[in-house]
PDB file of C-alpha atoms in Angstrom:
ATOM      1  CA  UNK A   1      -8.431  -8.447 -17.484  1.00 74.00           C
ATOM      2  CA  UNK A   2      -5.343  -9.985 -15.797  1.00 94.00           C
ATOM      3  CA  UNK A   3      -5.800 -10.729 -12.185  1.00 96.00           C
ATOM      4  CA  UNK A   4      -2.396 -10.103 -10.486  1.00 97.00           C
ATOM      5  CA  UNK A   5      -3.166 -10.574  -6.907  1.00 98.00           C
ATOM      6  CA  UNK A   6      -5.625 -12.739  -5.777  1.00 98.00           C
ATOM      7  CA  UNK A   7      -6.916 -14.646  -2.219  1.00 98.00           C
ATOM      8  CA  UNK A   8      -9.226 -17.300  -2.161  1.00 98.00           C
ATOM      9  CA  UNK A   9     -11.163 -17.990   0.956  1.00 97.00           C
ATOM     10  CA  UNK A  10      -8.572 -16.228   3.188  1.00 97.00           C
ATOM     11  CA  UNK A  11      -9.177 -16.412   6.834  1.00 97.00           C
ATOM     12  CA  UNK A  12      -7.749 -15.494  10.170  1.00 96.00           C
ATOM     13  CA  UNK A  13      -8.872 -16.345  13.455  1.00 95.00           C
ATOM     14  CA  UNK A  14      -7.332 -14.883  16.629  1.00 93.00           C
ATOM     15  CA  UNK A  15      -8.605 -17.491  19.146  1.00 90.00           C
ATOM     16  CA  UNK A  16     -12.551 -16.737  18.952  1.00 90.00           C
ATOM     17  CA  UNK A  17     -12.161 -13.471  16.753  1.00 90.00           C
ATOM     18  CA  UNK A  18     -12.644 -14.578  13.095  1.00 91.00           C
ATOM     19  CA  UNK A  19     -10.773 -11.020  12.156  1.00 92.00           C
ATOM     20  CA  UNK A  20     -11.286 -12.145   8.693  1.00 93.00           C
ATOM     21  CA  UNK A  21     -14.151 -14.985   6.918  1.00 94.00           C
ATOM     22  CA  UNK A  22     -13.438 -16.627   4.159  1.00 95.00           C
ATOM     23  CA  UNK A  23     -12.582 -13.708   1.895  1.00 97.00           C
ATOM     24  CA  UNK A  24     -12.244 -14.444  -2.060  1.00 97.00           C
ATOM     25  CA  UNK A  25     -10.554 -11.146  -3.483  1.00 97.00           C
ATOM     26  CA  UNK A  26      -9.088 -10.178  -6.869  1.00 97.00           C
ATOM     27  CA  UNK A  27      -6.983  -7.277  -8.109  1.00 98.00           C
ATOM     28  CA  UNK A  28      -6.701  -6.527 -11.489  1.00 97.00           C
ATOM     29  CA  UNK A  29      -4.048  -5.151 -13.545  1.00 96.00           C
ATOM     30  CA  UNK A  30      -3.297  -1.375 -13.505  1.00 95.00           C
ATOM     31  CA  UNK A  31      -6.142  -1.414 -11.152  1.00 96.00           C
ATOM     32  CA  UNK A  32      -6.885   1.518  -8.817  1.00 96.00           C
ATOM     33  CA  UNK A  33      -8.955  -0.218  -6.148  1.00 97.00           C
ATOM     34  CA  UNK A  34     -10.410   1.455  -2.235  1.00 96.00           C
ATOM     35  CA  UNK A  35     -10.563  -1.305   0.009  1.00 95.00           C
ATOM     36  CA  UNK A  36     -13.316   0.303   2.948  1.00 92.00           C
ATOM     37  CA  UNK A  37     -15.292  -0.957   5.911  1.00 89.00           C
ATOM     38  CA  UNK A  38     -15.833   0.477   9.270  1.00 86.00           C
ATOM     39  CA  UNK A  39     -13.113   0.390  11.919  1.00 84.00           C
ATOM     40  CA  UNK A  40     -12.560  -3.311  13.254  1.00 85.00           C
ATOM     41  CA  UNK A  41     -13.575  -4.500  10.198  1.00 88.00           C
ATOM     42  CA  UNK A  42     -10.362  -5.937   9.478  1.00 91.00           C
ATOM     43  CA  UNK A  43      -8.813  -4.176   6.440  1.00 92.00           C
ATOM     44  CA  UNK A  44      -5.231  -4.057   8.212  1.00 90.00           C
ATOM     45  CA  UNK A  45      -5.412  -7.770   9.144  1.00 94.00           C
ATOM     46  CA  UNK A  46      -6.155  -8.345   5.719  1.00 95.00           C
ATOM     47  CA  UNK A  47      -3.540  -6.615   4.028  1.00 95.00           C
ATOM     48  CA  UNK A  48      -0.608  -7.792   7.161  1.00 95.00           C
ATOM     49  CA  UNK A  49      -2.159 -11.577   5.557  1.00 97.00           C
ATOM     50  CA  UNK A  50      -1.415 -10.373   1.962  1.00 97.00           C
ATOM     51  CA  UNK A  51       2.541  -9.184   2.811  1.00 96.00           C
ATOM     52  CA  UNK A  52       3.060 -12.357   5.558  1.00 96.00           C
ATOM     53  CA  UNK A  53       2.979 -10.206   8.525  1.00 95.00           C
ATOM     54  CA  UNK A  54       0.551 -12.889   9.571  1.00 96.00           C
ATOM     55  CA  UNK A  55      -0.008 -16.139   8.655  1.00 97.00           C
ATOM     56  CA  UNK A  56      -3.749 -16.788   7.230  1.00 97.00           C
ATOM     57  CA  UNK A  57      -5.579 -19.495   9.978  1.00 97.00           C
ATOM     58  CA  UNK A  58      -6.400 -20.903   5.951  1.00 97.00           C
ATOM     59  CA  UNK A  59      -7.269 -20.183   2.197  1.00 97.00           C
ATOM     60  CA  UNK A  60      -4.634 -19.344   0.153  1.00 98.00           C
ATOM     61  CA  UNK A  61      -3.218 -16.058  -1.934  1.00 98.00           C
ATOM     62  CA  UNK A  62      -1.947 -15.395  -5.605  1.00 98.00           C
ATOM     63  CA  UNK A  63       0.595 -12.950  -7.090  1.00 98.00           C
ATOM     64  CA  UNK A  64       0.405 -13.136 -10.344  1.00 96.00           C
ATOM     65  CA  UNK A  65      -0.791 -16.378 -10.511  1.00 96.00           C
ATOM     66  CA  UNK A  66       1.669 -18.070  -7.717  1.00 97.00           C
ATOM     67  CA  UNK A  67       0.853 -19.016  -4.981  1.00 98.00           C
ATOM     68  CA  UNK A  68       2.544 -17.322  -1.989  1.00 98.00           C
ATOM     69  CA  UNK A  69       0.430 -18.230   0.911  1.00 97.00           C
ATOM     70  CA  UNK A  70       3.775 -19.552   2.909  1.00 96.00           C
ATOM     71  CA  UNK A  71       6.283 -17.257   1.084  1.00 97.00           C
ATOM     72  CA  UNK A  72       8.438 -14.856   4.031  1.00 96.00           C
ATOM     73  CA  UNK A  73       7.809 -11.312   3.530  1.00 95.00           C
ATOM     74  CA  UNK A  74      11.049 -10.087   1.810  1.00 92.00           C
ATOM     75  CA  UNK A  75      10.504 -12.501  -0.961  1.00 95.00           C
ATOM     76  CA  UNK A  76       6.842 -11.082  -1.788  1.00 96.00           C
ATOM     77  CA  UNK A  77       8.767  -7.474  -1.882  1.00 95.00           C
ATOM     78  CA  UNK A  78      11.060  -8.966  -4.250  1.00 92.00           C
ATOM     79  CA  UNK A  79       8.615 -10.425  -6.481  1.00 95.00           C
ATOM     80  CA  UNK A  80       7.140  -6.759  -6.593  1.00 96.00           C
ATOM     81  CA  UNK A  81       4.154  -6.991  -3.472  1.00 97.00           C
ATOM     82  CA  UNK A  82       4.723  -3.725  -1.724  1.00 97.00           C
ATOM     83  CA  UNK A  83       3.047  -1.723   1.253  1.00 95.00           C
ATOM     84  CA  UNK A  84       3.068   1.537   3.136  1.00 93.00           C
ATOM     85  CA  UNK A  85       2.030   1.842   6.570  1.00 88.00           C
ATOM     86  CA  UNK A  86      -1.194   3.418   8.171  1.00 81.00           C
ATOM     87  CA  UNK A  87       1.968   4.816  10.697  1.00 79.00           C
ATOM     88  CA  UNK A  88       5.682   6.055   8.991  1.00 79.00           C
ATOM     89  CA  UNK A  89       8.056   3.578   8.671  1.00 80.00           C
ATOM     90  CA  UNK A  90      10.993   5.281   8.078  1.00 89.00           C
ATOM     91  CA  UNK A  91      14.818   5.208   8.315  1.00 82.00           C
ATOM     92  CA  UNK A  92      14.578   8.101  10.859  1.00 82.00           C
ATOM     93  CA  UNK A  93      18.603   9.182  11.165  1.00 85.00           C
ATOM     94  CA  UNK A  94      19.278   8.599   7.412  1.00 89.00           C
ATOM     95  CA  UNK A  95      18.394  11.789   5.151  1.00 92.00           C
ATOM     96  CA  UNK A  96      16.120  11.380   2.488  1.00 94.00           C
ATOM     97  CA  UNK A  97      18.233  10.713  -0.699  1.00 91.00           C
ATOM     98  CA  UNK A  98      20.209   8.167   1.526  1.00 88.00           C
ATOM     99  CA  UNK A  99      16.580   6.434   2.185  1.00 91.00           C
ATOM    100  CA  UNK A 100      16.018   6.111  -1.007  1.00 92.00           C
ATOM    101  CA  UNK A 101      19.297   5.024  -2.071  1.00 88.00           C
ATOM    102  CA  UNK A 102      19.068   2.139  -0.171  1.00 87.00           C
ATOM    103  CA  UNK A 103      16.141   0.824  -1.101  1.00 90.00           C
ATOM    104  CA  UNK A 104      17.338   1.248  -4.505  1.00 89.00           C
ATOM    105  CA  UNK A 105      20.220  -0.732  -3.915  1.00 84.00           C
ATOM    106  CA  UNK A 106      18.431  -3.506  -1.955  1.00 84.00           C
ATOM    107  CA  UNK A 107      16.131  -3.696  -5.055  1.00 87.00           C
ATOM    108  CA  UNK A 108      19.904  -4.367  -7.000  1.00 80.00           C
ATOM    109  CA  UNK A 109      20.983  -6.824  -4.576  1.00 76.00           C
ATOM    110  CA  UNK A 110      23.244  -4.557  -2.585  1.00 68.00           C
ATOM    111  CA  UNK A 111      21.315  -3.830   0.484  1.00 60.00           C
ATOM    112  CA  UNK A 112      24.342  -4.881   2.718  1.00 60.00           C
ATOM    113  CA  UNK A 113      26.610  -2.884   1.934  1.00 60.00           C
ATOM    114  CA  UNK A 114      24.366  -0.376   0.464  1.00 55.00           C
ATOM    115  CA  UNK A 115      26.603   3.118   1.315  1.00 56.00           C
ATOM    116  CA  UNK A 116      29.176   1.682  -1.053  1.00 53.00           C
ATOM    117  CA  UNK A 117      27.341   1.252  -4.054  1.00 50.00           C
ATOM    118  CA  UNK A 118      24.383   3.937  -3.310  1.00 54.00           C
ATOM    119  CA  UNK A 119      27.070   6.963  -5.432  1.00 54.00           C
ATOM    120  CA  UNK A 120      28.835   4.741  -7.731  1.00 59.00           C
ATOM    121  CA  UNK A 121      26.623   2.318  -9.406  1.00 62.00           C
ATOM    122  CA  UNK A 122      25.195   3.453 -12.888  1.00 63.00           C
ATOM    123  CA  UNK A 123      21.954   5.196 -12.828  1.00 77.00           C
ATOM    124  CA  UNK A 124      21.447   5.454  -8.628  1.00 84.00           C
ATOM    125  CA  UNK A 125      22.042   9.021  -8.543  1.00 85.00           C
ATOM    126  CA  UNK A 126      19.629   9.892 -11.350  1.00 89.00           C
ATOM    127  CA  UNK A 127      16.854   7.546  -9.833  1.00 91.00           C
ATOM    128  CA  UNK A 128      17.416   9.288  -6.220  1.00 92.00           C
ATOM    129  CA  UNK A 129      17.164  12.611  -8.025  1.00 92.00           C
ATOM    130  CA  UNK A 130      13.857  11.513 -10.521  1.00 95.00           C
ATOM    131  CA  UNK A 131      11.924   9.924  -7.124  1.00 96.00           C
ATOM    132  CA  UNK A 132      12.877  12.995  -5.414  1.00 96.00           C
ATOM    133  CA  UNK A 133      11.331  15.351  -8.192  1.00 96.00           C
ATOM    134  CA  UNK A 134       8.132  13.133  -9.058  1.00 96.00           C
ATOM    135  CA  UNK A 135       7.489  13.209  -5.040  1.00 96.00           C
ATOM    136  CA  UNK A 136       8.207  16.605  -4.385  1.00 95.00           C
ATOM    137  CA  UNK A 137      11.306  16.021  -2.168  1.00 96.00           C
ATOM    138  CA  UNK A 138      14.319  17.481  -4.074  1.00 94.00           C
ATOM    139  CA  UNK A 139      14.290  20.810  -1.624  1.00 95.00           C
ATOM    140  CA  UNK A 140      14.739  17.986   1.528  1.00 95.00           C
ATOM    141  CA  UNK A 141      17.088  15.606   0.177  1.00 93.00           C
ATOM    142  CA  UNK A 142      19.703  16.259   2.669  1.00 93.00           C
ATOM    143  CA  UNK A 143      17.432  16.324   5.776  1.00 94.00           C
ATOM    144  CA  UNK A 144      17.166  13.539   8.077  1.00 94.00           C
ATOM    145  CA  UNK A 145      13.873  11.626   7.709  1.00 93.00           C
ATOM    146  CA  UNK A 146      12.754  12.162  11.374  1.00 91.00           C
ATOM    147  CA  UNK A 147      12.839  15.835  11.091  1.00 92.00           C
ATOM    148  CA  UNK A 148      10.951  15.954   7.733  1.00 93.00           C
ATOM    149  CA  UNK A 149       7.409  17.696   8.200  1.00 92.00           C
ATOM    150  CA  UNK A 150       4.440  15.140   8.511  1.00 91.00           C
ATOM    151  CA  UNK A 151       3.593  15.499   5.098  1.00 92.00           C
ATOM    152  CA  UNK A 152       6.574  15.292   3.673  1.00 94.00           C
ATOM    153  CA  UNK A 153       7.030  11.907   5.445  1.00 94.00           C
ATOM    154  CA  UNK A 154       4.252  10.574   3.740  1.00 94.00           C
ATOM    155  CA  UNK A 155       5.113  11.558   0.578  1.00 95.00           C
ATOM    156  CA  UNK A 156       8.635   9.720   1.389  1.00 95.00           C
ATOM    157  CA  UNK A 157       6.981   7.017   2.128  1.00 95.00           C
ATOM    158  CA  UNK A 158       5.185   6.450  -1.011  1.00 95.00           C
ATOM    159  CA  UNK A 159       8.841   7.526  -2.780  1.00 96.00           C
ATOM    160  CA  UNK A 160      10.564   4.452  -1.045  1.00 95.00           C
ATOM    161  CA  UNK A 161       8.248   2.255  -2.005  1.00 95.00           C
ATOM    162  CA  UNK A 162       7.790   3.079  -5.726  1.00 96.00           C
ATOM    163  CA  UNK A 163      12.013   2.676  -5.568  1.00 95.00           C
ATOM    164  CA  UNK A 164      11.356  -1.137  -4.783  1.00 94.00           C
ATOM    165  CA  UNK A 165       9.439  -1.031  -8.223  1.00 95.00           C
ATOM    166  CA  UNK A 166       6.231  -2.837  -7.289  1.00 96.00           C
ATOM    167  CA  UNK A 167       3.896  -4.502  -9.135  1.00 96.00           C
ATOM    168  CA  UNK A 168       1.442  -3.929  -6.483  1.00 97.00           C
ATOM    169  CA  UNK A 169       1.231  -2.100  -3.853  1.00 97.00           C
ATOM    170  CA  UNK A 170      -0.867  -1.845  -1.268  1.00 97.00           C
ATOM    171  CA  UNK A 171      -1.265   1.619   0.669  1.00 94.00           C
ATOM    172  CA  UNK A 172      -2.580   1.503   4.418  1.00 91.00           C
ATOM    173  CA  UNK A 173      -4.014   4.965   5.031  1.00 90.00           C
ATOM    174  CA  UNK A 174      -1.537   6.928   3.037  1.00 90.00           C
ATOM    175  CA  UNK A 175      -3.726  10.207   4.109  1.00 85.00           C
ATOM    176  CA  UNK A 176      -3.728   9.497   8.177  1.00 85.00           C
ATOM    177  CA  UNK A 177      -2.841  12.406  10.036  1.00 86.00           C
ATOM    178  CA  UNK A 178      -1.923  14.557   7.119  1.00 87.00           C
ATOM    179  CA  UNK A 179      -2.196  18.123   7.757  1.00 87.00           C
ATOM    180  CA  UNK A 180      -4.815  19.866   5.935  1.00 85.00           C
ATOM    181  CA  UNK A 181      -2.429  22.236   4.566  1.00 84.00           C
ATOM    182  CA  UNK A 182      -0.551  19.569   2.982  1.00 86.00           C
ATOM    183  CA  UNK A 183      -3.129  17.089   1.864  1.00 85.00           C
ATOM    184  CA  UNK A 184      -3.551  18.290  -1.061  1.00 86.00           C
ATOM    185  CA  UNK A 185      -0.036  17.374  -2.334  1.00 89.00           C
ATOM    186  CA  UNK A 186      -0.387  14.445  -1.051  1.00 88.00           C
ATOM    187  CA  UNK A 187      -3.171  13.515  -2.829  1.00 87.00           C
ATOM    188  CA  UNK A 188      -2.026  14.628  -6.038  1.00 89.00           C
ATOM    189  CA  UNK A 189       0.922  12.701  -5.925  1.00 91.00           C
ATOM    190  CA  UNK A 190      -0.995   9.631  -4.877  1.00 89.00           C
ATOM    191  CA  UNK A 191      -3.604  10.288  -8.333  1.00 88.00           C
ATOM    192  CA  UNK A 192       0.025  10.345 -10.569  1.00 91.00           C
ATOM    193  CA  UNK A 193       1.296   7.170  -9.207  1.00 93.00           C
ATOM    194  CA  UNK A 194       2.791   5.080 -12.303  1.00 91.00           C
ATOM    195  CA  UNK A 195      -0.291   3.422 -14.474  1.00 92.00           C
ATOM    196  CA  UNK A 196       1.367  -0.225 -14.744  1.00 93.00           C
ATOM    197  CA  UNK A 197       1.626  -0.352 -10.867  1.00 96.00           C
ATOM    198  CA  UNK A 198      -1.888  -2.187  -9.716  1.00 97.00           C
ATOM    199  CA  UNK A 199      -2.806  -0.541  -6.435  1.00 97.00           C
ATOM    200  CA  UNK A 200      -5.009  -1.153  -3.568  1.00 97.00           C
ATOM    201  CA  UNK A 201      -5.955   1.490  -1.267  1.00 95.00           C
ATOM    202  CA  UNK A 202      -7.237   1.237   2.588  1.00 92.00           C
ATOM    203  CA  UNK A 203      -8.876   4.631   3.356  1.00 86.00           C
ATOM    204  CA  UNK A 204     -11.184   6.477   5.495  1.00 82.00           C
ATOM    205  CA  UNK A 205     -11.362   9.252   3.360  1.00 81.00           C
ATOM    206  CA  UNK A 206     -14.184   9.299   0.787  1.00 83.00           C
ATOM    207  CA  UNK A 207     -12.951  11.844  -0.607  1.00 81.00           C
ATOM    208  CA  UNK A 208      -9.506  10.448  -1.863  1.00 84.00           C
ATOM    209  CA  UNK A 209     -11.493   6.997  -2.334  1.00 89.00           C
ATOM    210  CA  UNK A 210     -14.332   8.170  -4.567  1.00 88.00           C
ATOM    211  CA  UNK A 211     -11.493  10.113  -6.558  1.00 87.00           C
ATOM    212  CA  UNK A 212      -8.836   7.714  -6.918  1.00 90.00           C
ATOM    213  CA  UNK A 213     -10.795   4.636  -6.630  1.00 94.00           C
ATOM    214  CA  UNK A 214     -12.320   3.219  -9.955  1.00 95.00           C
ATOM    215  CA  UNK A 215     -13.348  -0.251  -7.881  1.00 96.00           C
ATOM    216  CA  UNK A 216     -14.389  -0.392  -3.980  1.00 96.00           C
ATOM    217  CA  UNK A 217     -15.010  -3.572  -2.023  1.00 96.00           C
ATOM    218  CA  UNK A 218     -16.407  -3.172   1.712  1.00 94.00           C
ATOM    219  CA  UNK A 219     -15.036  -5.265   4.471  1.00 93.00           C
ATOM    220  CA  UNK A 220     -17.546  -5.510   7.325  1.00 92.00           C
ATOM    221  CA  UNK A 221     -16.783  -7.740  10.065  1.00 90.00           C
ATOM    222  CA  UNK A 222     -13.843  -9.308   8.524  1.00 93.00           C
ATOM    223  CA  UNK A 223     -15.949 -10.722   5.412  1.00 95.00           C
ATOM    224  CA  UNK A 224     -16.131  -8.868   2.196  1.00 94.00           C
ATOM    225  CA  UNK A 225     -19.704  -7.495   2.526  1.00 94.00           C
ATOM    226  CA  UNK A 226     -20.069  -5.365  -1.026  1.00 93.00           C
ATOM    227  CA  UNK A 227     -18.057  -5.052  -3.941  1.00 95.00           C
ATOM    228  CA  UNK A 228     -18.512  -2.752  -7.307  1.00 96.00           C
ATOM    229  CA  UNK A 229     -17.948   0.512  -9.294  1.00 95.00           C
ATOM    230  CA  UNK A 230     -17.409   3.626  -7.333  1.00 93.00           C
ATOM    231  CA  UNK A 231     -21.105   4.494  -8.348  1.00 93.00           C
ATOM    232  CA  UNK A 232     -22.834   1.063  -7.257  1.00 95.00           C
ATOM    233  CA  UNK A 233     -21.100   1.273  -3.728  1.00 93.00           C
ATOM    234  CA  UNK A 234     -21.803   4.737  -3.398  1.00 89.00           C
ATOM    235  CA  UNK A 235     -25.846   4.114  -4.241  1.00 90.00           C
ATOM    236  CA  UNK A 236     -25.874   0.802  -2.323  1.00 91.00           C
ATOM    237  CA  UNK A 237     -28.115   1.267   0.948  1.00 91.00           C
ATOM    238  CA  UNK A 238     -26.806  -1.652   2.194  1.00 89.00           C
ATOM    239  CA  UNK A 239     -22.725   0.118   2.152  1.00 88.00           C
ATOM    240  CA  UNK A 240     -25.166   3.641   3.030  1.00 83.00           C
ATOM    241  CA  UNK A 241     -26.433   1.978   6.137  1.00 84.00           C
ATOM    242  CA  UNK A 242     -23.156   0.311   7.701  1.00 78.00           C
ATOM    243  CA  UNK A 243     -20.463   2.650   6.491  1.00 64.00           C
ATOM    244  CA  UNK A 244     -21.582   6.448   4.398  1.00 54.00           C
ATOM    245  CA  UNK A 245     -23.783   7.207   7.458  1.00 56.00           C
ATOM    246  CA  UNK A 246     -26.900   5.582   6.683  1.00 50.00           C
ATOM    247  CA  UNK A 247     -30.188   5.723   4.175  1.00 44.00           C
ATOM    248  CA  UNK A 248     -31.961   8.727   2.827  1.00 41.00           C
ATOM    249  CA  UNK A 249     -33.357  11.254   4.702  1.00 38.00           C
TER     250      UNK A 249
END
């Protein structure tokens, strides 16, 4: 298979903290990959090192075969690497088609001057309106983002950052703090995610991981400690032990 994002021997150190050792990852193509560990275990360092939020203290990372190890953030989003955040990152007084609109037209070069273009360039309107549907947001397109319920925040979330059409993307929790009530639809919308978009998931919940997930690797202090199908990490003592609450009974 077709590795599309890849780090070799990626590490950070934060004066004596080595929040992540030597880590040699790959991601493959279309994959749909849980990224676990306990907390501390550095799975957010890890992914700020794959976008350029931080710089790595050395080794060096691949999209799609390039490497981007010194390449600023904005230029891995155009290149398609693409995140959500563990905590909203929203355009709080825009409304929700206006969100999206933008990012659509920053992803067509017009992020300037984005209200100008956002209603008059071919095809915006009908992308705004498809994201909407597909996300379950058409009923709140007209609301402003920091009003939205929780849910529905996290489902815009995920909207605005399949409009930068990714090639991967890399999803930091997407479930946090999602009423139960809500979760579901969440979830769902999460398992119909576009098949040509290679994903990598950071979750606490098994749940989601075990269904989404086809490929887990376990991060345990900062080094990748176990890596396999869903079924070998789930019947590995060692993973058992450190992270699913220990051996058998």
């Amino acid at each position: 298979m077709t590795t599309v994002l890849e780090t070799r021997n990626l590490r950070k150190d934060f004066g004596a903290l080595k929040a992540t050792q030597d880590v040699s990852f790959r991601l493959e193509a279309g994959a749909r990959h849980a990224l676990i560990g306990p907390n501390g275990a550095g799975k957010t360092t890890f992914i700020n090192l794959l976008t350029g939020v931080l710089k790595p203290t050395s080794g060096e990372i691949f999209l799609n075969g390039d490497d981007i190890t010194s390449v600023r953030r904005d230029r891995r989003v155009a290149r398609g690497l693409v995140r959500t955040f563990q905590i909203n990152q929203l355009f709080g007084k825009l409304n929700v088609a206006e969100s999206i609109g933008l990012v659509i037209s920053e992803r067509r070069g017009h992020g300037r001057d984005w209200w100008r273009f956002a209603g008059k360039l071919p095809g915006i309107a009908d992308e705004i309106a498809q994201l909407a549907t597909d996300f379950g947001l058409d009923s709140v397109l007209d609301q402003p983002c920091a009003g939205l319920p929780y849910g529905k925040q996290r489902l815009l979330e995920i909207a605005l950052a399949i409009a930068a059409k990714p090639k991967v993307l890399l999803m930091d929790e997407p479930a946090a703090g999602v009423p139960e009530a809500d979760r579901h639809e969440v979830l769902d919308r999460i398992s119909a995610l576009p098949s040509d978009v290679s994903i990598l998931l950071i979750e606490h919940d098994m749940d989601l991981v075990f269904n989404f997930a086809s490929r887990i690797s376990v991060l345990v202090g900062g080094a990748l400690f176990a890596e396999g199908t869903t079924a070998e990490i789930a019947n590995d003592p060692r993973v058992r032990e450190v992270y699913l609450g220990g051996g058998d009974e």
